[in-house]
Amino acid sequence: MTYSFRTAGNHADNYPSSVMKAAFPQVRHLLTDTELICFIVPGAFSAAACDALLTPAIKAQLRPAATHYPTYYRNNERCIVDSEALARQLFTVIEPMLPSELPAEQPAGQPWRLKQLNSRLRFCRYAAGQYFHRHLDGMYHESETVQSRLTFMVYLNDAADFSGGRTLFYRNKDDAQVWAEYHPAKGDLIVFDHRLWHEGEQLEAGEKYVLRSDILYETTPQPVPQSVPFAPGHLGYIWQVLPFGEELLSAGRDKLIKVWGRTGELRQHLAGHQNSILSLCQLNAQTLLSGSRDMTVKVWGRDAQGFTLRRSLDLHPATILSLHRLTDQLFVSTAADGLIKISDELGQVHHSLAGHTDWVWQAVPVAAELLVSSSEDGTLRLWNWRRNTGLQCIGHGLPPAHALLFDPEQRRLLAGNYAGQIQIWQADASLQHWEVLTTLAAHHGIVRTLTLLPDGRLVSGGEDSKVKVWDLATGTCQQEMAHNDFVQSTAWLRESRQLISASYDGRLSIWALPA
Ligand SMILES: O=C(O)CCC(=O)C(=O)O
Ligand SMILES: [Fe+2]
């Protein structure tokens, strides 16, 4: 993919290469007790080069990243500049300091050869109070064979300009101890493996500026045998899988919905969205809904020939986070605008529920007219959607629940949260009183998905790349499977009695579960 240079007026394409010259300084490794790469190159860029990069035009175009990230995660500002030319210039400076080859991840795989700097350059600014909480940097999939493996960051201003704002590394998502710390200095380059948990520490005072990109590596394509089900998956993150009749649908960052047959053969791919597809929902036998970061909900019709796009709905001026069916005609959408809307497939909004103060991750039906929603604001709320009213706040001050599921038989709400827990809430028969029954310490990192099996067992997936099967009667984990990256979605295939899980690594896996 070639990005054009989109941000006007900052002259980034025209930096004189003289100011970009590297001094080939000493590499300093931050982590010694790991194979993973993490090094600093002090003064890799001169002060003049930093000033040439951080132009007033760039500064003027910095915006909160809030449309793409929940505030819990990061609240700094950024400006994206797509420039092949500048990426090439920067790459010339850093190339001699980079590993020319990285080992294959799989025993049978091919090594990765150094290719280029991702031309999507992100200028970031932290003001006092701003932070980028502990996270893993996402892998950028340019193609099947070109992917980012290392993070690139240059610190653009003087340490004297701010306090706090260190870059901190951790052994995992919830280790209390800092593994390594780095105090920013102007012109320093940091390069580290995407698999390292790290944080941009909260700034106490002043302003901190960095330039972020990723280092791309290329591998030799390996033929995928026809017999491998659901291969090759998606390019980049898969956000959701959904059984639809006899088929399975998957959707992801590559803006595609893929339609797979029973044996995992690709039947169709549906293009139309302009950005990542985060949610899928079956409205009725002939209708599929998809919600995206492009702020649209698309309605797809299913007939004997397959799926076709019927229409595109503008329901929220924000990323659509979840879609759930209420009736054959009505569905509920939640979004980054903090609203819950009940609409039909023609795009008529019947109800709009306001009350949350941040992103609404999920809203699931719990009875004919009742919904429970979970939000980034740390609350769980109960609503009567037909009457447009919030009935109560079931819980507040909670770690936000990314995954939410209601079990009508047991009247239990299962909430998978940011603290890696599955919190099980019991409702009484009136659905007016809710209390926490148990809290399972389920994953390291966010619980991203929950699926209830027909036999009552629960499946969870999380940021520790694990899929876990739970016996809810005893609260014990019976089985554990692993992906190579965050597990984002799981589903049960009723016909074949198989579990399917989908991951940030773009792969779909099928698992047989012993009874
Ligand atoms: O600002 C920092 O120190 C860390 C930033 C970071 O982790 C990122 O931009 O991905
Ligand atoms: Fe990062």
XYZ file of C-alpha atoms and ligand atoms in Angstrom:
526
model
C 0.000 0.000 0.000
C 1.340 3.416 -0.852
C 0.155 6.335 1.172
C 0.024 9.655 -0.459
C 1.267 12.642 1.445
C -1.924 13.832 3.046
C -1.133 16.538 5.522
C -0.790 19.757 3.636
C 1.531 22.582 4.439
C 4.153 21.003 6.629
C 6.815 20.571 3.938
C 7.806 17.253 5.434
C 8.720 15.903 2.012
C 11.328 18.569 1.582
C 13.645 18.175 4.524
C 17.212 18.739 3.451
C 18.888 15.373 3.874
C 21.908 17.103 5.410
C 20.019 17.639 8.672
C 19.065 13.981 8.719
C 22.611 12.647 8.784
C 23.266 10.140 11.526
C 26.326 10.244 13.671
C 26.308 6.442 14.034
C 26.304 6.718 17.779
C 26.490 3.956 20.312
C 23.578 1.581 20.666
C 22.426 1.072 24.272
C 20.356 -2.016 25.041
C 17.678 -1.457 27.678
C 16.731 -5.058 28.373
C 19.494 -7.566 28.844
C 17.588 -10.604 30.108
C 15.446 -11.190 27.016
C 15.837 -12.084 23.374
C 13.499 -9.244 22.456
C 15.054 -6.180 20.885
C 14.890 -2.940 22.862
C 17.581 -0.349 22.329
C 18.263 3.353 22.429
C 20.493 5.207 20.038
C 21.381 8.394 21.910
C 21.516 11.376 19.602
C 20.596 9.398 16.483
C 18.997 12.600 15.199
C 20.508 16.021 15.658
C 18.616 18.786 17.442
C 18.300 20.521 14.065
C 16.749 17.386 12.543
C 14.222 17.204 15.395
C 13.290 20.841 14.895
C 12.946 20.304 11.153
C 10.598 17.390 11.804
C 8.425 19.107 14.371
C 7.274 22.079 12.343
C 4.745 24.650 13.558
C 2.359 23.238 10.931
C 2.580 19.791 12.502
C 2.078 21.249 15.962
C -0.987 23.099 14.749
C -2.508 19.879 13.426
C -2.190 17.776 16.567
C -5.574 16.420 17.631
C -6.771 14.142 20.448
C -6.563 10.476 19.435
C -9.916 9.986 21.176
C -11.848 9.027 18.067
C -9.698 5.927 17.749
C -8.775 5.119 21.337
C -10.702 5.109 24.588
C -9.419 7.676 27.094
C -8.584 4.920 29.543
C -5.941 3.790 27.074
C -4.376 7.015 25.890
C -5.274 10.692 25.910
C -2.350 12.311 24.141
C -2.651 14.182 20.869
C -1.316 13.198 17.494
C -1.009 14.142 13.869
C -0.674 11.506 11.183
C 1.552 12.273 8.233
C 1.652 9.792 5.368
C 4.911 10.319 3.556
C 6.930 7.750 1.650
C 9.613 10.354 1.045
C 10.132 11.278 4.675
C 9.941 7.641 5.765
C 12.697 6.825 3.270
C 14.863 9.665 4.582
C 14.424 8.556 8.174
C 15.077 4.972 7.206
C 18.398 5.887 5.617
C 19.507 7.225 8.984
C 18.446 4.270 11.068
C 19.026 1.372 8.674
C 22.642 0.719 9.740
C 21.513 0.368 13.363
C 18.734 -2.118 12.701
C 18.870 -5.893 12.627
C 18.866 -6.848 8.953
C 17.066 -10.075 9.740
C 14.688 -11.335 12.417
C 14.154 -15.028 13.084
C 11.023 -16.864 11.928
C 8.325 -17.256 14.582
C 7.393 -20.778 13.523
C 9.911 -23.605 13.213
C 9.013 -24.135 9.539
C 8.771 -20.397 8.812
C 11.119 -18.139 6.935
C 13.150 -15.348 8.556
C 12.109 -11.717 8.176
C 14.306 -9.292 6.192
C 14.512 -5.595 6.966
C 12.425 -3.654 4.453
C 11.406 -0.072 5.233
C 9.936 2.333 7.730
C 6.138 2.452 7.713
C 5.294 5.632 5.810
C 2.479 6.368 8.263
C 4.320 8.733 10.622
C 2.622 9.723 13.867
C 3.667 12.913 15.627
C 2.501 12.794 19.243
C 2.269 15.445 21.919
C 1.744 14.898 25.627
C 0.685 17.813 27.830
C 0.609 17.735 31.623
C -1.683 14.927 32.798
C -1.543 13.064 29.483
C -0.379 9.488 29.165
C -0.373 6.381 27.023
C -1.157 3.531 29.396
C 0.501 0.154 29.297
C -0.012 -1.505 25.917
C 1.481 -3.510 23.087
C 2.072 -1.712 19.821
C -0.085 -3.126 17.063
C 1.496 -4.980 14.214
C 0.920 -3.308 10.864
C 0.187 -5.770 8.049
C 1.112 -4.112 4.793
C 0.580 -7.401 2.978
C 0.751 -11.134 3.700
C 4.517 -10.956 3.594
C 5.320 -7.431 4.749
C 4.580 -6.711 8.399
C 5.900 -4.444 11.096
C 7.898 -6.105 13.839
C 9.649 -3.265 15.662
C 8.502 0.068 17.025
C 10.330 3.209 15.942
C 10.213 6.332 18.069
C 12.250 9.534 18.124
C 12.027 11.943 21.043
C 11.703 15.382 19.531
C 12.137 17.819 22.381
C 14.355 18.479 25.363
C 13.937 16.647 28.634
C 14.142 20.086 30.253
C 10.802 20.922 28.572
C 8.849 18.480 30.730
C 8.820 16.270 33.799
C 7.447 12.723 34.043
C 6.833 11.164 30.641
C 9.358 8.353 30.803
C 8.938 5.360 28.521
C 8.494 2.356 30.812
C 8.759 -1.328 29.989
C 7.096 -4.218 31.817
C 7.458 -7.982 31.707
C 3.713 -8.366 31.114
C 0.386 -6.568 31.248
C -0.021 -6.541 35.006
C 3.434 -6.853 36.533
C 3.720 -4.140 39.209
C 7.447 -3.760 38.750
C 9.015 -1.703 35.976
C 11.393 -3.804 33.886
C 13.259 -0.925 32.309
C 12.819 2.803 32.153
C 14.037 5.368 29.709
C 14.239 9.117 30.338
C 13.586 10.895 27.022
C 16.294 13.079 25.520
C 15.996 15.087 22.317
C 17.164 13.247 19.220
C 17.278 9.825 20.846
C 15.921 6.933 18.851
C 14.260 3.982 20.531
C 13.624 0.703 18.730
C 11.808 -2.178 20.372
C 9.937 -5.379 19.652
C 6.140 -5.050 19.284
C 5.779 -7.860 21.821
C 7.024 -5.684 24.704
C 4.481 -4.188 27.103
C 5.254 -0.528 27.607
C 3.799 2.796 28.635
C 4.222 6.498 27.987
C 4.216 7.658 31.578
C 1.862 10.463 32.565
C 3.407 13.859 32.051
C 3.649 15.958 35.192
C 4.427 19.276 33.593
C 5.467 20.796 30.290
C 5.136 19.184 26.868
C 6.661 16.060 25.367
C 6.841 15.340 21.634
C 7.651 12.081 19.889
C 7.603 10.766 16.356
C 6.269 7.221 16.070
C 6.335 4.700 13.285
C 7.066 1.019 12.760
C 9.842 -0.883 11.097
C 8.658 -3.207 8.371
C 10.137 -6.612 7.668
C 9.490 -8.901 4.743
C 9.322 -12.652 4.554
C 9.147 -15.153 1.697
C 5.591 -16.195 0.904
C 4.757 -19.717 1.894
C 2.104 -21.566 -0.071
C -0.903 -22.270 2.136
C -2.276 -25.762 1.472
C -5.854 -25.641 0.190
C -6.901 -27.961 2.979
C -6.210 -25.511 5.807
C -9.605 -24.212 6.953
C -10.146 -20.458 7.199
C -6.766 -19.765 5.589
C -5.359 -17.235 5.145
C -7.726 -15.434 7.544
C -7.463 -11.643 7.431
C -4.725 -9.117 6.856
C -4.299 -7.807 10.390
C -6.654 -7.899 13.345
C -9.848 -9.906 13.239
C -12.460 -8.120 15.330
C -15.378 -10.481 15.145
C -16.548 -13.897 14.031
C -20.234 -14.702 13.661
C -22.003 -17.912 12.720
C -24.702 -17.112 10.126
C -26.824 -20.096 9.125
C -24.408 -22.741 7.945
C -21.696 -20.221 7.284
C -19.193 -18.385 9.378
C -18.445 -14.699 8.905
C -15.317 -12.905 10.019
C -14.419 -9.236 9.857
C -11.391 -7.171 10.593
C -8.948 -4.394 10.077
C -8.646 -5.170 6.362
C -12.187 -3.683 5.981
C -13.492 -6.997 4.686
C -16.158 -9.409 5.792
C -15.210 -12.929 4.768
C -17.835 -15.607 4.285
C -16.595 -19.113 5.010
C -18.308 -22.403 4.244
C -18.697 -25.267 6.689
C -15.287 -26.706 6.037
C -13.608 -23.335 6.238
C -13.472 -22.631 2.494
C -13.708 -18.971 1.491
C -16.964 -18.344 -0.382
C -17.184 -14.594 -0.629
C -15.630 -11.451 0.639
C -17.677 -8.347 1.200
C -16.043 -4.997 0.532
C -17.631 -1.632 1.241
C -16.434 -0.378 4.590
C -13.739 2.306 4.570
C -12.115 1.330 7.859
C -11.824 -1.529 10.363
C -15.002 -3.529 10.914
C -15.457 -4.013 14.650
C -18.854 -5.686 14.903
C -21.200 -8.054 13.116
C -24.781 -8.980 13.904
C -27.437 -11.198 12.368
C -30.739 -9.306 12.343
C -32.852 -12.040 10.716
C -32.461 -14.959 8.302
C -31.720 -12.640 5.359
C -30.013 -9.704 7.017
C -26.520 -9.077 8.280
C -25.311 -5.861 9.915
C -21.723 -4.663 10.206
C -20.363 -1.720 12.180
C -17.097 0.033 11.566
C -14.597 2.691 12.510
C -15.804 4.400 9.319
C -18.828 5.371 11.491
C -21.342 3.492 9.355
C -23.530 0.479 9.912
C -23.920 -1.476 6.691
C -26.886 -3.668 5.934
C -26.204 -6.770 3.839
C -28.872 -9.001 2.328
C -28.427 -12.745 2.047
C -30.032 -14.699 -0.805
C -29.197 -17.887 -2.693
C -26.287 -16.134 -4.455
C -24.708 -14.850 -1.287
C -24.501 -11.496 0.460
C -24.968 -8.111 -1.190
C -24.843 -4.608 0.229
C -28.339 -3.168 0.699
C -27.517 0.155 2.306
C -25.261 2.122 4.559
C -26.601 3.811 7.697
C -25.210 6.864 9.476
C -26.472 6.290 12.999
C -23.636 7.673 15.100
C -20.979 10.243 14.147
C -18.423 7.907 15.750
C -16.889 4.444 15.652
C -19.555 1.755 15.950
C -18.471 -0.545 18.762
C -21.205 -3.165 18.966
C -24.397 -4.352 17.305
C -26.968 -6.679 18.820
C -30.335 -7.950 17.586
C -33.448 -7.033 19.562
C -36.218 -8.261 17.241
C -36.287 -9.337 13.588
C -36.617 -5.653 12.715
C -34.777 -3.780 15.430
C -31.181 -3.725 16.564
C -29.164 -1.853 19.133
C -25.895 -0.121 18.293
C -23.331 1.299 20.713
C -20.632 3.733 19.755
C -17.726 5.947 20.707
C -20.163 8.881 20.978
C -21.390 7.407 24.281
C -24.864 6.706 22.886
C -26.993 3.609 22.544
C -29.429 3.647 19.638
C -32.245 1.376 18.633
C -32.841 1.413 14.887
C -34.309 -0.558 12.021
C -32.532 -1.679 8.870
C -33.796 1.306 6.903
C -31.864 3.530 9.262
C -34.753 4.958 11.210
C -33.675 5.580 14.798
C -36.524 4.562 17.122
C -34.825 5.251 20.445
C -31.650 6.933 21.624
C -30.344 6.297 25.128
C -28.030 8.858 26.677
C -26.398 8.582 30.078
C -22.974 7.079 29.619
C -20.135 9.585 29.661
C -17.678 7.656 27.489
C -17.500 4.927 24.831
C -20.225 2.300 25.145
C -18.685 -1.084 24.502
C -21.772 -3.263 24.529
C -25.532 -3.198 25.065
C -27.143 -6.611 25.349
C -30.826 -7.509 25.639
C -31.760 -9.042 28.998
C -35.568 -9.155 28.580
C -38.186 -8.015 26.055
C -37.667 -4.309 26.684
C -34.545 -4.288 28.821
C -30.918 -3.786 27.929
C -27.719 -3.769 29.961
C -24.824 -1.685 28.691
C -21.146 -1.502 29.595
C -18.992 1.540 29.077
C -15.530 2.936 29.252
C -16.931 5.202 32.013
C -16.761 2.211 34.382
C -20.496 1.666 34.751
C -22.979 -1.038 33.893
C -26.431 0.406 33.213
C -29.903 -1.078 32.910
C -32.318 0.533 30.437
C -35.893 0.165 29.288
C -35.301 0.965 25.644
C -38.956 1.082 24.605
C -39.554 3.788 27.184
C -36.269 5.573 26.450
C -35.264 5.455 30.096
C -32.273 4.496 32.143
C -33.598 2.390 35.018
C -30.509 2.100 37.153
C -26.769 2.034 37.327
C -26.043 -1.602 38.178
C -22.443 -0.904 39.031
C -20.016 2.014 38.891
C -16.318 2.534 39.455
C -15.747 -0.798 37.715
C -12.921 -1.673 35.358
C -14.634 -1.082 31.978
C -16.242 -4.224 30.567
C -15.225 -4.820 26.972
C -17.164 -8.078 26.706
C -20.717 -8.552 27.947
C -23.048 -11.515 27.859
C -26.419 -12.281 29.399
C -27.501 -15.792 30.254
C -31.321 -15.624 30.402
C -31.720 -19.077 31.947
C -29.616 -18.278 34.984
C -30.383 -14.530 34.857
C -26.687 -13.872 34.972
C -24.701 -11.095 33.389
C -21.107 -11.927 32.558
C -18.787 -8.983 32.162
C -15.236 -9.398 30.862
C -13.258 -6.373 31.945
C -10.034 -4.386 31.604
C -8.606 -5.962 34.749
C -8.667 -9.415 33.165
C -11.649 -10.463 35.255
C -14.933 -12.064 34.411
C -17.432 -10.627 36.816
C -20.642 -12.596 37.181
C -23.699 -10.591 38.218
C -26.840 -12.335 39.436
C -30.233 -10.712 38.848
C -33.379 -11.515 40.778
C -36.602 -12.526 38.964
C -37.691 -8.901 38.533
C -34.343 -8.035 36.898
C -34.223 -5.009 39.204
C -31.670 -6.239 41.728
C -28.206 -7.177 40.602
C -25.263 -8.307 42.656
C -21.852 -9.743 42.012
C -21.867 -13.483 42.492
C -18.236 -14.188 41.644
C -15.241 -12.607 40.050
C -12.931 -14.879 38.120
C -9.330 -13.843 37.570
C -9.417 -14.947 33.956
C -6.725 -13.328 31.812
C -3.648 -11.128 31.934
C -4.851 -8.014 30.173
C -8.311 -7.164 28.891
C -10.942 -9.879 28.510
C -11.955 -9.264 24.920
C -14.612 -11.891 24.265
C -17.088 -14.181 26.017
C -19.174 -16.985 24.506
C -21.608 -19.228 26.315
C -21.674 -22.843 25.140
C -24.965 -24.758 24.890
C -23.919 -26.933 27.838
C -23.467 -23.899 30.082
C -19.691 -23.684 29.938
C -18.142 -20.315 29.210
C -15.414 -19.489 26.722
C -13.278 -16.389 27.201
C -10.477 -14.840 25.180
C -8.085 -12.096 26.127
C -5.000 -10.009 25.646
C -2.793 -12.795 26.987
C -3.501 -14.532 23.643
C -5.371 -17.307 25.435
C -8.727 -18.941 24.895
C -10.082 -20.453 28.113
C -12.991 -22.782 28.771
C -14.676 -22.364 32.167
C -16.872 -24.572 34.279
C -19.070 -21.897 35.822
C -20.419 -24.201 38.530
C -16.962 -24.462 40.072
C -15.349 -21.354 38.596
C -12.466 -23.402 37.280
C -10.681 -23.228 33.957
C -10.961 -26.609 32.226
C -9.025 -26.012 29.087
C -6.669 -23.447 27.680
C -5.597 -22.780 24.082
C -3.199 -20.188 22.683
C -2.965 -17.805 19.732
C 0.039 -15.653 18.847
C -1.702 -12.393 19.669
C -4.770 -10.959 21.447
C -7.862 -13.154 21.192
C -10.623 -10.825 20.072
C -13.621 -13.008 19.247
C -14.925 -16.524 19.825
C -17.983 -18.389 18.549
C -19.572 -21.789 18.809
C -20.368 -23.669 15.602
C -23.481 -25.590 16.493
C -23.521 -27.945 13.500
C -19.965 -29.192 13.831
C -19.780 -28.685 17.600
C -16.550 -26.778 17.292
C -15.226 -23.663 18.905
C -13.791 -20.973 16.693
C -11.506 -18.218 17.887
C -10.080 -15.224 16.072
C -7.053 -13.189 16.873
C -5.185 -9.968 16.244
C -2.688 -12.058 14.267
C -5.335 -12.389 11.548
C -5.887 -16.092 12.114
C -9.004 -18.118 12.791
C -8.546 -21.325 14.751
C -10.920 -24.216 15.325
C -10.844 -26.270 18.484
C -12.517 -29.498 19.436
C -13.759 -29.369 23.008
C -14.020 -32.545 25.052
C -17.426 -32.768 26.717
O 5.514 8.244 24.581
C 5.989 7.205 24.989
O 6.918 7.180 25.788
C 5.406 5.908 24.532
C 4.560 6.070 23.304
C 4.061 4.783 22.765
O 4.131 3.766 23.382
C 3.459 4.749 21.411
O 3.289 5.796 20.792
O 3.127 3.650 20.938
Fe 3.537 2.089 22.151
